[in-house]
Amino acid sequence: MSPNRIPLPEAPARRPLAVLDVARGEEESQDSHRLSELGVLPGRMVTLIRTSPFGCPLEIEIEGARFAVRRETAMKIFVDAGVAS
Amino acid sequence: MKRVALVGNPNTGKSSLFNRLTGLSQKIANYPGVTVEHHVGRSGSGADGFELVDLPGTYSLVGRSPDERVACDFLEGRTLGGRPDVVCVVIDACQPGRGLFLLSQIVDMGLPAVVALNMVDEAREAGVLPDPARLSRAARGVPVIPTVAVTGEGVDALRSAVIAVLAASETSRARVDADAVPPGEAWRASRRTDPDGKDPSEAANRYAWVRGVLAESGWKPPLGVRPSTERLDAWFLHPVFGFVLFLAVMGAIFQAVFTLAAPLQDAVEGAVAAIGSWCGTVIPEGLLRDITTQAVFPGVGAVVVFLPQILILFLLLGFLEDTGYMTRAAFIVDRPLRAIGLSGRAFIPLMSSFACAVPGIMATRVIEDRRERLITILVSPLMTCSARLPVYTVAIGVLIPEGATVGPFGARGVTLLGLYVGGALFGSLAAFVLGRTVLRGRRDAPILEMPPYRLPEWRAVVTRVWHRGWSFLRRAGTVIFGISVLLWVLSTYPRVDVPAGTPPAVEAAARLHGSFAGMAGRAIEPLIDPLGFDWRVGIGLLASFAAREVFVSTMGVVYAVGAGDAEVTEAQLEGALRTAVHDGTNVPVFGIASLVALLLFYMIAPQCVSTLAVIRREAGGWGWAALAFTYLTVLAYVVAWAGRQIVLAFVG
């Protein structure tokens, strides 16, 4: 069965989901490298926790710790949302 | 002496551990070849003692942010003094993964390492403590010492382990030359093929190793964050109440700074005046007494009065920072700051700049993105620092009669608030313009860790406040002391001969007019005349470029010369300013229009050599300091001129 691949900001909050891949983005962007150093790697779990009162950034949980990331950064993280409900 | 580097992720209690290991022996050092200060301290005594260097918190040693680069350069030996002998890696026992990632990089660099598995009490409580012995075996035999920096648990064991590794590294170093693969080869190889750490498989490989180590040590990942953090975040990051609480917290800080500091400031003021007049009675009449009572005490005293305010602000900000709230504040204000081209990361530096731009600019090091960091540095001087307050207080005191109101509020307070808001607005405008002109280009989006809420450790907060307070006092004791004496000399010499029998006030005016300071003030008078200032104010403006607060003491010297008083009270000074007239006329110098111009000028102008020096150091070049100086001076002049014209048009 093929995974239900969606970007993290569109995933339901507070549900740990497996990372499928992290988009590289533009050449100069460091986002995907910094995310990988923090542990956002294919097969690992990430959780969308909440959105800032002004709609951006998002709070996400990686390997037991929480991080504030901007929406466009989180859009590069693709997760498996499982069976669409 | 042997050198040991302390490295670790942010929020792992690294600074507390550093304080525990070094006690009060630490100092702030500036290694040649690096632009950033290091906290350096001595741990242990005698032959076993070593020098401990606290490196900035980092997740990786690739060198993307200025902080990361500092750590990386130091560990690779590009900083003068060569590579450290041992690296102590601080790892959060609750979530050791990212710390072990850093450890793998350090081991690859070929550096002997010791792990401080910190906050084991929290991990034990959560039932997720990895077994230190098994962790050590799994992590290539690197010693792992469980510690609790806040209580000091395990700190002696950690020191012994470091000393043991130092001794062992000495014997093993002799063998290295014969070794086929010199230490550090793995790191050098990976840096050769992938200098910027852009290969995602690099991080994946390291994390594969980390997971193996953690599995071998029998570590179980915790189930989410602690419930206390969840409960507090439900309020502090609430979609509606979150912002309301943010405003309340920041408002409370400002309120506390002013109300709590007031009695302390009175006490300091009284003490300075008392010591000053005591000196006047014990020092024999002559040059020394004149300098002491007319220059040193009025000059330095006017500045030391602000120490309570600065200490209280740093105490409160430091406390909030250590609870973890400041990261939440950054999370909330990221969006608004983004509108002017900055991010939540700029919040703490800008907030600190309300006390003093110097620590504020130093706090910009956490901003990875170079352009955003430069913009934050360049607009920090526009945040109203405490040094402006004495100028504001005196000018507002002359401008607005006591008891005047605007609606239900005191008019003086409203004006002061307006100056704070005005500075912030011009700061936003400047950030917006700089981001679209000199510093345009794409920005790296911030990624900020949101640490769990913790009760701050008073020891660490107080140590930081102490260091900052001390550096402020040192500035008052050296720079401002020197300037006060220099100004007194410049406004006293060359002595002008006055016919005997001249009234003292006229004599004083003649003396000042003929002095070096008077010459300089008159030289710039045509330049500042459009703002409504005369040559006496000119002296104050020139003196202010050393430090803003000097303006008040200068006005004290300039106008108290005739009175011959040692200490000038605020009321006396305000009275003197109110009656001051342009030479040879009855036109007051400090009319409404020129007072408004003075306030607007001080709101913007970059009158502080310390700030310009720190901009040069942090931005990396006199060019940036020159840019800051130029744009702020021109802006200050134009705004002050425009403000004066508007007032003249309405009031006449």
XYZ file of C-alpha atoms in Angstrom:
737
model
C 0.000 0.000 0.000
C 1.460 3.365 -0.956
C 1.873 5.898 1.859
C -0.363 8.932 2.188
C 2.366 11.552 1.579
C 1.508 15.011 2.910
C 3.568 17.987 4.142
C 3.745 18.221 7.954
C 1.739 21.486 8.362
C -1.246 19.735 6.737
C -1.010 16.747 9.085
C -3.265 16.408 12.126
C -1.752 17.911 15.295
C -0.392 15.784 18.133
C -0.105 12.588 16.132
C 3.455 11.173 15.714
C 3.979 10.477 12.004
C 6.833 8.844 10.111
C 9.011 11.085 7.927
C 9.023 9.956 4.284
C 11.475 12.509 2.926
C 12.690 16.086 3.339
C 12.633 18.244 0.212
C 15.990 19.831 -0.580
C 14.496 23.151 -1.709
C 16.600 25.809 -3.382
C 20.336 25.313 -3.659
C 21.373 27.886 -1.016
C 18.768 26.790 1.519
C 20.228 25.204 4.623
C 16.836 24.084 5.972
C 16.968 20.421 5.003
C 20.508 20.039 6.380
C 19.677 21.662 9.650
C 16.557 19.544 9.960
C 18.578 16.393 9.339
C 21.094 17.388 12.027
C 18.203 17.727 14.467
C 17.036 14.222 13.585
C 14.383 14.778 10.904
C 15.368 11.798 8.764
C 13.354 9.309 6.702
C 11.804 6.695 8.949
C 11.939 8.823 12.097
C 8.861 10.252 13.794
C 7.825 13.900 13.926
C 4.744 15.445 15.524
C 3.002 18.691 14.732
C 2.171 20.223 18.115
C 0.626 23.651 17.524
C 0.652 26.871 15.549
C 1.770 30.255 16.894
C -1.050 32.719 17.725
C -0.186 34.601 14.517
C -0.344 31.476 12.333
C 3.404 30.998 11.944
C 5.770 29.481 13.080
C 4.740 25.947 14.001
C 5.850 23.940 16.994
C 6.991 20.430 16.117
C 8.380 17.584 18.196
C 11.523 15.781 17.023
C 13.145 12.995 19.041
C 11.695 14.091 22.374
C 12.307 17.828 22.020
C 10.214 20.623 20.600
C 11.260 23.165 18.003
C 9.744 26.268 16.463
C 9.999 26.157 12.669
C 8.494 28.392 10.049
C 5.638 27.066 7.945
C 7.698 27.021 4.736
C 10.402 24.992 6.484
C 7.849 22.507 7.798
C 6.325 22.279 4.293
C 9.569 20.554 3.230
C 8.953 17.699 5.667
C 6.767 15.056 4.062
C 5.138 12.542 6.383
C 2.993 9.462 6.007
C -0.445 10.451 7.311
C -1.646 6.834 7.095
C -5.138 5.993 5.949
C -7.039 9.118 4.984
C -10.107 9.457 7.164
C 48.199 24.724 31.287
C 46.011 22.077 29.669
C 42.938 23.352 27.892
C 39.547 21.682 28.060
C 36.628 22.791 25.886
C 33.041 22.537 27.084
C 30.593 21.884 24.243
C 26.962 20.833 24.034
C 23.533 21.537 22.545
C 21.702 24.652 23.694
C 19.604 24.171 26.862
C 21.655 21.301 28.263
C 22.757 23.172 31.394
C 26.221 23.778 29.977
C 26.655 27.203 31.591
C 25.582 25.921 35.020
C 28.100 23.107 34.695
C 30.760 25.612 33.684
C 29.997 27.695 36.776
C 30.165 24.582 38.953
C 33.490 23.471 37.492
C 35.188 26.852 37.680
C 33.566 28.479 40.699
C 34.210 32.202 40.740
C 37.540 31.989 38.938
C 36.010 32.556 35.503
C 36.640 35.567 33.350
C 35.605 36.681 29.910
C 38.473 36.376 27.485
C 38.867 37.432 23.919
C 41.075 34.991 22.083
C 43.133 36.636 19.373
C 41.937 35.598 15.957
C 38.308 35.216 16.961
C 35.788 37.973 17.143
C 33.769 36.380 19.915
C 34.409 36.263 23.609
C 34.827 33.023 25.489
C 34.099 32.386 29.084
C 37.306 30.963 30.455
C 37.842 29.597 33.920
C 40.229 27.487 35.899
C 39.094 24.187 37.304
C 40.965 22.276 40.005
C 44.191 23.384 41.587
C 47.886 22.610 41.437
C 49.338 20.411 38.719
C 45.920 18.853 38.039
C 44.277 22.193 37.302
C 43.148 22.908 33.769
C 41.733 25.819 31.831
C 38.098 25.366 30.878
C 36.719 27.183 27.835
C 32.944 27.456 27.486
C 31.993 27.255 23.800
C 28.609 28.429 22.466
C 25.783 25.894 22.448
C 25.485 24.117 19.102
C 23.829 21.125 17.421
C 26.531 20.508 14.866
C 30.115 21.502 14.137
C 29.730 22.237 10.452
C 29.797 25.967 11.119
C 26.572 27.414 9.763
C 25.897 30.031 12.436
C 28.480 32.395 13.981
C 28.210 30.450 17.253
C 28.749 27.134 15.470
C 31.712 28.581 13.618
C 33.320 29.734 16.850
C 32.983 26.262 18.372
C 34.201 24.614 15.182
C 37.225 26.911 14.735
C 38.228 26.417 18.330
C 38.010 22.628 18.198
C 39.844 22.398 14.895
C 42.640 24.547 16.329
C 42.180 27.545 14.050
C 41.972 29.766 17.115
C 45.304 30.809 18.549
C 46.510 28.307 21.106
C 45.818 25.177 19.069
C 43.311 22.408 19.626
C 41.997 21.728 23.137
C 43.526 18.748 24.951
C 40.159 17.283 25.946
C 36.572 18.081 25.009
C 33.860 17.764 27.614
C 30.549 17.129 25.837
C 27.437 18.029 27.840
C 24.521 15.768 26.902
C 20.924 16.141 28.092
C 20.087 12.837 29.803
C 16.410 13.203 28.864
C 17.068 13.362 25.125
C 20.644 12.238 24.485
C 20.280 11.736 20.717
C 21.337 15.197 19.538
C 24.173 15.317 22.064
C 25.537 11.994 20.861
C 25.352 13.350 17.297
C 27.691 16.148 18.389
C 29.897 13.626 20.226
C 30.302 11.595 17.025
C 31.619 14.699 15.258
C 34.069 15.406 18.071
C 35.313 11.813 18.113
C 35.787 12.020 14.337
C 37.872 15.141 14.835
C 40.248 12.938 16.812
C 39.717 14.840 20.048
C 39.704 12.956 23.377
C 36.231 13.354 24.877
C 34.452 13.041 28.214
C 30.658 13.036 28.371
C 28.790 14.873 31.135
C 25.379 13.217 31.099
C 23.581 16.181 32.630
C 20.198 16.533 34.297
C 20.142 12.853 35.267
C 17.692 13.761 38.042
C 15.063 14.775 35.475
C 15.760 11.673 33.382
C 15.549 9.436 36.460
C 12.223 10.998 37.393
C 10.903 10.409 33.890
C 12.281 6.854 33.965
C 14.386 7.344 30.838
C 17.917 7.444 32.288
C 20.402 5.568 30.111
C 22.918 3.402 31.987
C 26.136 5.476 32.005
C 28.449 2.430 31.991
C 26.654 0.788 29.067
C 26.451 4.126 27.256
C 30.208 4.555 27.675
C 30.921 1.064 26.306
C 28.628 1.653 23.333
C 30.129 5.094 22.594
C 33.637 3.836 21.812
C 34.707 3.869 25.452
C 34.295 7.597 25.990
C 33.870 8.096 29.771
C 30.280 9.009 30.682
C 29.746 10.812 34.000
C 26.188 11.396 35.283
C 25.799 14.952 36.600
C 23.230 17.419 37.903
C 24.835 20.813 37.293
C 22.217 22.704 39.284
C 22.971 20.842 42.535
C 26.604 20.055 41.820
C 26.021 16.292 41.838
C 28.734 14.416 39.924
C 30.819 17.545 39.266
C 33.844 16.237 41.204
C 33.618 12.897 39.392
C 33.491 14.784 36.088
C 36.584 16.798 36.987
C 38.469 13.616 37.928
C 37.436 11.955 34.663
C 38.689 14.956 32.679
C 42.008 14.879 34.555
C 42.333 11.143 33.896
C 41.719 11.612 30.167
C 44.189 14.519 30.109
C 46.845 12.240 31.615
C 45.978 9.394 29.235
C 46.000 11.643 26.173
C 49.535 12.693 27.011
C 50.794 9.100 26.843
C 48.703 8.240 23.784
C 49.895 11.308 21.910
C 53.381 9.809 21.733
C 51.948 6.777 19.943
C 49.966 8.788 17.433
C 52.883 9.480 15.091
C 53.331 5.769 14.449
C 49.622 5.329 13.853
C 48.582 4.588 10.274
C 45.405 6.687 10.491
C 46.071 9.857 12.474
C 43.178 11.000 14.647
C 40.905 13.436 12.932
C 41.357 11.772 9.533
C 37.704 10.682 9.428
C 36.595 14.268 10.106
C 39.028 15.762 7.595
C 37.898 13.296 4.965
C 34.246 14.116 5.503
C 34.979 17.842 5.468
C 36.963 17.493 2.220
C 34.192 15.775 0.347
C 31.387 17.701 2.024
C 32.683 21.034 3.388
C 29.269 22.512 4.170
C 27.690 19.378 5.612
C 25.235 19.264 2.724
C 25.271 15.529 2.245
C 22.110 14.278 3.995
C 23.567 10.767 4.305
C 26.252 12.244 6.570
C 23.642 13.160 9.199
C 21.765 9.904 8.554
C 24.946 7.866 9.154
C 25.665 9.687 12.372
C 22.104 9.172 13.604
C 22.324 5.489 12.694
C 25.374 5.303 14.968
C 23.530 7.290 17.693
C 20.577 4.904 17.571
C 22.916 1.937 17.843
C 24.595 3.444 20.892
C 21.265 4.235 22.530
C 19.899 0.752 21.833
C 23.018 -0.838 23.369
C 22.722 1.361 26.455
C 19.139 0.246 26.981
C 17.675 3.725 26.597
C 13.924 4.109 26.178
C 12.629 7.305 24.579
C 10.406 9.374 26.897
C 6.694 9.619 26.177
C 6.376 13.228 25.043
C 7.402 16.260 27.053
C 6.783 16.754 30.748
C 3.186 17.443 31.822
C 4.149 20.723 33.520
C 5.470 22.042 30.204
C 2.294 20.911 28.433
C 0.111 22.666 31.004
C 2.088 25.939 30.890
C 2.274 25.983 27.106
C -1.496 25.503 26.920
C -1.666 29.003 28.457
C 1.462 30.760 27.256
C 1.082 29.602 23.655
C -2.715 29.777 23.629
C -4.026 31.252 20.351
C -5.624 34.185 22.221
C -4.310 34.308 25.795
C -0.765 33.614 24.624
C -0.399 37.069 23.134
C -2.247 38.748 26.005
C 0.079 37.050 28.516
C 3.079 38.073 26.422
C 2.055 41.733 26.580
C 1.342 41.430 30.296
C 4.756 39.870 31.008
C 6.662 42.496 29.022
C 4.592 45.328 30.553
C 5.252 43.940 34.025
C 9.000 43.865 33.364
C 9.111 47.521 32.358
C 6.885 48.512 35.246
C 9.049 46.576 37.691
C 12.253 48.082 36.319
C 11.045 51.616 36.945
C 9.244 51.164 40.260
C 11.727 48.794 41.900
C 14.726 50.820 40.771
C 13.472 54.222 41.962
C 14.257 53.885 45.693
C 17.599 52.242 44.915
C 18.472 55.063 42.542
C 17.691 57.618 45.234
C 19.953 55.727 47.609
C 22.805 55.618 45.091
C 22.349 59.294 44.292
C 22.431 60.188 47.974
C 25.498 58.073 48.611
C 27.418 59.588 45.692
C 26.535 63.116 46.823
C 27.548 62.361 50.412
C 30.911 60.884 49.417
C 31.466 63.793 47.026
C 30.938 66.465 49.671
C 32.983 64.467 52.172
C 35.862 64.474 49.669
C 35.376 68.222 49.339
C 36.031 68.659 53.051
C 39.062 66.382 53.386
C 40.956 67.189 50.180
C 42.959 70.419 50.500
C 41.892 73.274 48.258
C 43.466 73.132 44.810
C 43.317 71.366 41.466
C 42.727 67.892 42.932
C 39.720 69.056 44.942
C 38.282 70.917 41.972
C 38.589 67.839 39.771
C 37.122 65.560 42.416
C 34.142 67.677 43.388
C 33.403 69.397 40.083
C 34.228 66.647 37.582
C 34.499 63.136 39.002
C 31.544 62.927 41.373
C 28.962 64.795 39.273
C 30.092 62.962 36.124
C 30.443 59.398 37.367
C 27.583 59.775 39.832
C 25.125 60.701 37.088
C 25.858 57.384 35.418
C 26.150 55.037 38.371
C 22.595 56.053 39.263
C 21.429 53.835 36.412
C 23.061 50.717 37.766
C 19.967 49.595 39.754
C 17.794 49.814 36.651
C 20.213 47.878 34.492
C 20.678 45.196 37.142
C 16.941 44.758 37.672
C 16.229 44.512 33.943
C 18.979 41.939 33.430
C 17.851 40.019 36.487
C 14.285 39.791 35.191
C 15.282 39.023 31.592
C 17.839 36.456 32.758
C 15.240 34.848 35.011
C 12.678 34.648 32.188
C 15.305 33.334 29.799
C 16.209 30.517 32.164
C 12.594 29.541 32.758
C 12.267 28.930 29.013
C 9.689 31.680 28.528
C 11.820 33.877 26.261
C 11.769 31.188 23.556
C 7.964 31.206 23.791
C 8.051 34.989 23.428
C 10.184 34.563 20.294
C 7.657 31.988 19.014
C 4.830 34.481 19.475
C 6.512 37.542 17.955
C 8.161 35.787 14.997
C 5.322 36.713 12.658
C 5.207 40.443 13.553
C 9.005 40.688 13.401
C 8.950 38.953 10.055
C 6.929 41.834 8.661
C 9.997 44.055 9.108
C 12.395 41.448 7.775
C 13.511 39.942 11.087
C 12.467 36.850 13.028
C 11.702 35.693 16.554
C 15.429 35.174 17.064
C 15.887 38.963 17.041
C 13.512 39.399 19.971
C 15.911 38.730 22.867
C 18.686 40.948 21.425
C 16.239 43.786 20.793
C 14.620 43.404 24.205
C 18.062 43.469 25.883
C 18.889 46.615 23.926
C 16.249 48.422 25.957
C 18.689 48.136 28.848
C 21.876 48.615 26.865
C 22.701 48.029 23.205
C 26.070 46.447 24.016
C 24.782 43.155 25.510
C 21.888 43.319 23.037
C 24.261 43.329 20.074
C 26.309 40.549 21.640
C 23.125 38.497 21.995
C 22.651 38.571 18.210
C 25.138 35.706 17.929
C 22.302 33.207 18.169
C 21.018 34.444 14.799
C 22.383 32.030 12.201
C 21.446 34.153 9.222
C 24.131 36.752 8.557
C 21.872 39.346 6.940
C 19.275 39.156 9.680
C 22.011 39.363 12.296
C 23.488 42.489 10.693
C 20.090 44.166 10.479
C 19.426 43.391 14.146
C 22.840 44.800 15.073
C 22.251 47.976 13.062
C 18.825 48.718 14.550
C 19.644 47.766 18.162
C 20.883 51.308 18.991
C 17.376 52.598 18.217
C 15.882 50.703 21.133
C 15.716 53.129 24.055
C 18.594 52.160 26.322
C 18.821 53.231 29.953
C 21.598 55.703 29.173
C 19.036 57.860 27.358
C 16.823 58.064 30.414
C 18.790 60.749 32.284
C 18.669 62.949 29.172
C 14.955 62.253 28.702
C 14.208 62.845 32.372
C 15.914 66.222 32.454
C 14.564 67.425 29.088
C 11.019 66.253 29.873
C 11.316 67.869 33.299
C 12.030 71.213 31.636
C 9.494 70.719 28.834
C 6.455 69.578 30.781
C 5.319 71.106 34.062
C 4.917 68.735 36.952
C 1.358 67.497 37.361
C 0.341 68.093 33.728
C -1.928 65.348 32.443
C -3.000 63.787 29.184
C -6.430 62.347 29.931
C -6.011 60.269 33.074
C -2.246 59.848 32.630
C 0.653 62.020 33.686
C 1.954 63.959 30.689
C 5.589 63.287 31.584
C 5.045 59.518 31.621
C 3.135 59.631 28.350
C 5.959 61.580 26.698
C 8.513 59.078 27.968
C 6.425 56.174 26.659
C 6.132 58.019 23.340
C 9.925 58.180 23.089
C 10.207 54.430 23.729
C 7.566 53.702 21.093
C 9.150 56.221 18.721
C 12.541 54.522 18.994
C 10.981 51.128 18.327
C 9.043 52.504 15.343
C 12.141 54.055 13.786
C 13.934 50.766 14.513
C 11.241 48.855 12.612
C 11.404 51.311 9.742
C 15.201 51.065 9.629
C 15.074 47.244 9.673
C 12.530 47.273 6.866
C 14.602 49.654 4.730
C 17.950 47.951 5.432
C 16.436 44.573 4.525
C 15.408 45.917 1.152
C 18.549 47.900 0.327
C 21.970 47.272 1.834
C 21.114 43.819 3.167
C 18.582 42.467 0.718
C 18.576 38.823 -0.195
C 17.104 35.593 1.054
C 17.142 34.728 4.727
C 17.567 31.420 6.427
C 14.426 30.540 8.333
C 15.030 30.127 12.057
C 14.723 26.819 13.882
C 14.474 27.395 17.633
C 14.398 24.749 20.334
C 11.575 25.227 22.824
C 13.094 23.906 26.035
C 10.916 22.500 28.817
C 9.957 25.044 31.487
C 12.392 24.935 34.359
C 12.792 26.752 37.633
C 15.775 29.041 37.022
C 18.885 28.453 39.009
C 19.477 31.674 40.913
C 23.204 31.096 41.043
C 23.515 31.170 37.256
C 21.199 34.159 36.824
C 22.969 36.169 39.522
C 26.407 35.314 38.109
C 25.368 36.653 34.707
C 23.829 39.805 36.162
C 26.955 40.332 38.249
C 29.198 40.121 35.179
C 27.063 42.600 33.265
C 26.739 44.991 36.183
C 30.464 44.860 36.727
C 31.251 45.645 33.104
C 28.876 48.613 33.302
C 30.594 49.866 36.457
C 33.978 49.414 34.856
C 32.810 51.569 31.974
C 31.575 54.201 34.408
C 34.830 53.960 36.312
C 37.111 54.280 33.317
C 35.543 55.765 30.197
C 33.115 58.074 31.933
C 35.613 58.971 34.672
C 38.122 59.935 32.005
C 35.596 61.889 30.009
C 34.375 63.771 33.075
C 37.913 64.833 33.936
C 38.744 65.628 30.320
C 35.613 67.730 29.962
C 36.369 69.610 33.113
C 39.873 70.356 31.859
C 38.570 71.370 28.431
C 35.959 73.662 29.936
C 38.427 75.215 32.422
C 41.451 75.816 30.193
C 42.818 77.937 28.703
C 42.070 80.265 31.611
C 40.570 83.550 30.514
C 41.566 86.659 32.380
C 38.579 88.370 33.896
C 38.767 91.835 35.433
C 38.517 91.810 39.203
C 35.099 92.538 40.581
C 33.179 90.809 37.790
C 30.050 89.061 39.095
C 30.726 85.279 39.436
C 28.097 84.209 36.874
C 29.476 86.543 34.205
C 32.998 85.439 35.028
C 32.020 81.772 34.652
C 30.327 82.416 31.318
C 33.390 84.255 30.047
C 35.675 81.470 31.204
C 33.617 78.768 29.488
C 33.287 80.831 26.341
C 37.068 81.130 26.083
C 37.829 77.491 26.944
C 38.618 74.661 24.508
C 35.127 73.260 25.010
C 33.618 76.633 24.237
C 35.678 76.823 21.038
C 34.531 73.372 19.928
C 30.916 74.139 20.791
C 31.054 77.397 18.846
C 32.695 75.639 15.915
C 29.698 73.318 15.516
C 27.117 75.980 16.400
C 26.249 76.805 12.757
C 25.635 73.087 12.196
C 23.253 72.675 15.129
C 21.630 76.108 14.945
C 18.823 74.739 12.686
C 17.892 72.468 15.611
C 17.718 75.453 17.960
C 20.834 74.520 19.931
C 23.544 76.934 21.015
C 27.242 76.269 21.585
C 26.677 75.106 25.178
C 24.353 72.361 23.980
C 26.998 71.716 21.317
C 29.500 70.869 24.059
C 26.957 68.438 25.500
C 26.319 66.843 22.103
C 30.039 66.383 21.450
C 30.593 64.947 24.909
C 27.615 62.617 24.393
C 29.345 60.864 21.539
C 31.442 59.246 24.226
C 28.303 58.114 26.059
C 24.826 59.607 26.032
C 24.387 59.931 29.761
C 27.403 62.264 29.802
C 25.085 64.960 28.382
C 23.464 65.438 31.775
C 26.726 65.684 33.670
C 28.096 67.999 30.965
C 25.117 70.291 31.283
C 25.783 70.116 34.996
C 29.354 71.279 34.466
C 28.403 73.827 31.809
C 25.684 75.508 33.860
C 26.929 74.873 37.385
C 30.271 76.524 36.731
C 28.899 79.825 37.995
C 27.247 78.264 41.011
C 30.430 76.518 42.072
C 28.409 73.635 43.534
C 29.956 70.209 43.817
C 26.776 68.239 43.228
C 24.056 69.351 40.911
C 20.619 68.064 41.759
C 18.102 67.374 39.044
C 15.931 70.290 40.167
C 18.896 72.713 40.130
C 19.865 71.559 36.663
C 16.320 71.867 35.354
C 16.138 75.357 36.787
C 19.416 76.296 35.124
C 18.221 74.958 31.772
C 14.910 76.803 32.036
C 16.640 80.155 32.511
C 19.350 79.566 29.890
C 19.254 82.071 27.029
C 21.030 82.396 23.705
C 24.096 84.607 24.174
C 23.343 88.308 24.016
C 19.560 87.833 23.773
C 16.590 86.981 25.940
C 15.625 84.040 23.711
C 15.554 80.888 25.818
C 17.744 78.052 24.546
C 15.411 75.365 25.788
C 12.112 76.498 24.298
C 9.475 73.913 23.428
C 10.729 73.492 19.870
C 14.367 72.947 20.712
C 13.499 70.620 23.610
C 11.443 68.508 21.224
C 14.368 68.561 18.802
C 16.720 67.535 21.619
C 14.503 64.611 22.644
C 14.082 63.409 19.054
C 17.814 63.737 18.432
C 18.646 61.631 21.485
C 15.961 59.095 20.558
C 17.872 58.236 17.381
C 21.476 59.450 17.443
C 24.164 56.780 17.960
C 25.966 58.647 20.727
C 27.901 55.849 22.352
C 31.433 54.753 21.487
C 30.946 51.445 23.283
C 28.055 50.580 20.978
C 30.015 51.541 17.869
C 32.981 49.490 19.068
C 30.801 46.450 19.711
C 29.157 46.858 16.279
C 32.589 46.835 14.669
C 33.557 43.699 16.574
C 30.312 41.768 16.114
C 29.570 42.780 12.515
C 33.219 42.309 11.573
C 34.518 45.648 10.343
C 34.572 49.398 10.843
C 32.453 49.692 7.697
C 29.351 48.497 9.565
C 30.065 50.753 12.525
C 30.503 53.658 10.086
C 27.217 52.765 8.391
C 25.410 52.655 11.749
C 26.956 55.952 12.805
C 26.151 57.698 9.533
C 22.591 56.535 8.992
C 21.608 57.122 12.629
C 23.210 60.572 12.829
C 21.637 61.733 9.579
C 18.255 60.301 10.596
C 18.515 61.902 14.042
C 19.335 65.291 12.538
C 16.551 65.164 9.974
C 13.914 63.964 12.459
C 14.975 66.509 15.094
C 14.879 69.304 12.509
C 11.474 68.209 11.225
C 10.141 67.923 14.783
C 11.297 71.452 15.556
C 9.718 72.855 12.377
C 6.404 71.177 13.195
C 6.389 72.578 16.726
C 7.354 76.043 15.451
C 4.532 75.906 12.910
C 1.980 75.120 15.604
C 3.289 76.940 18.651
C 5.259 79.677 16.965
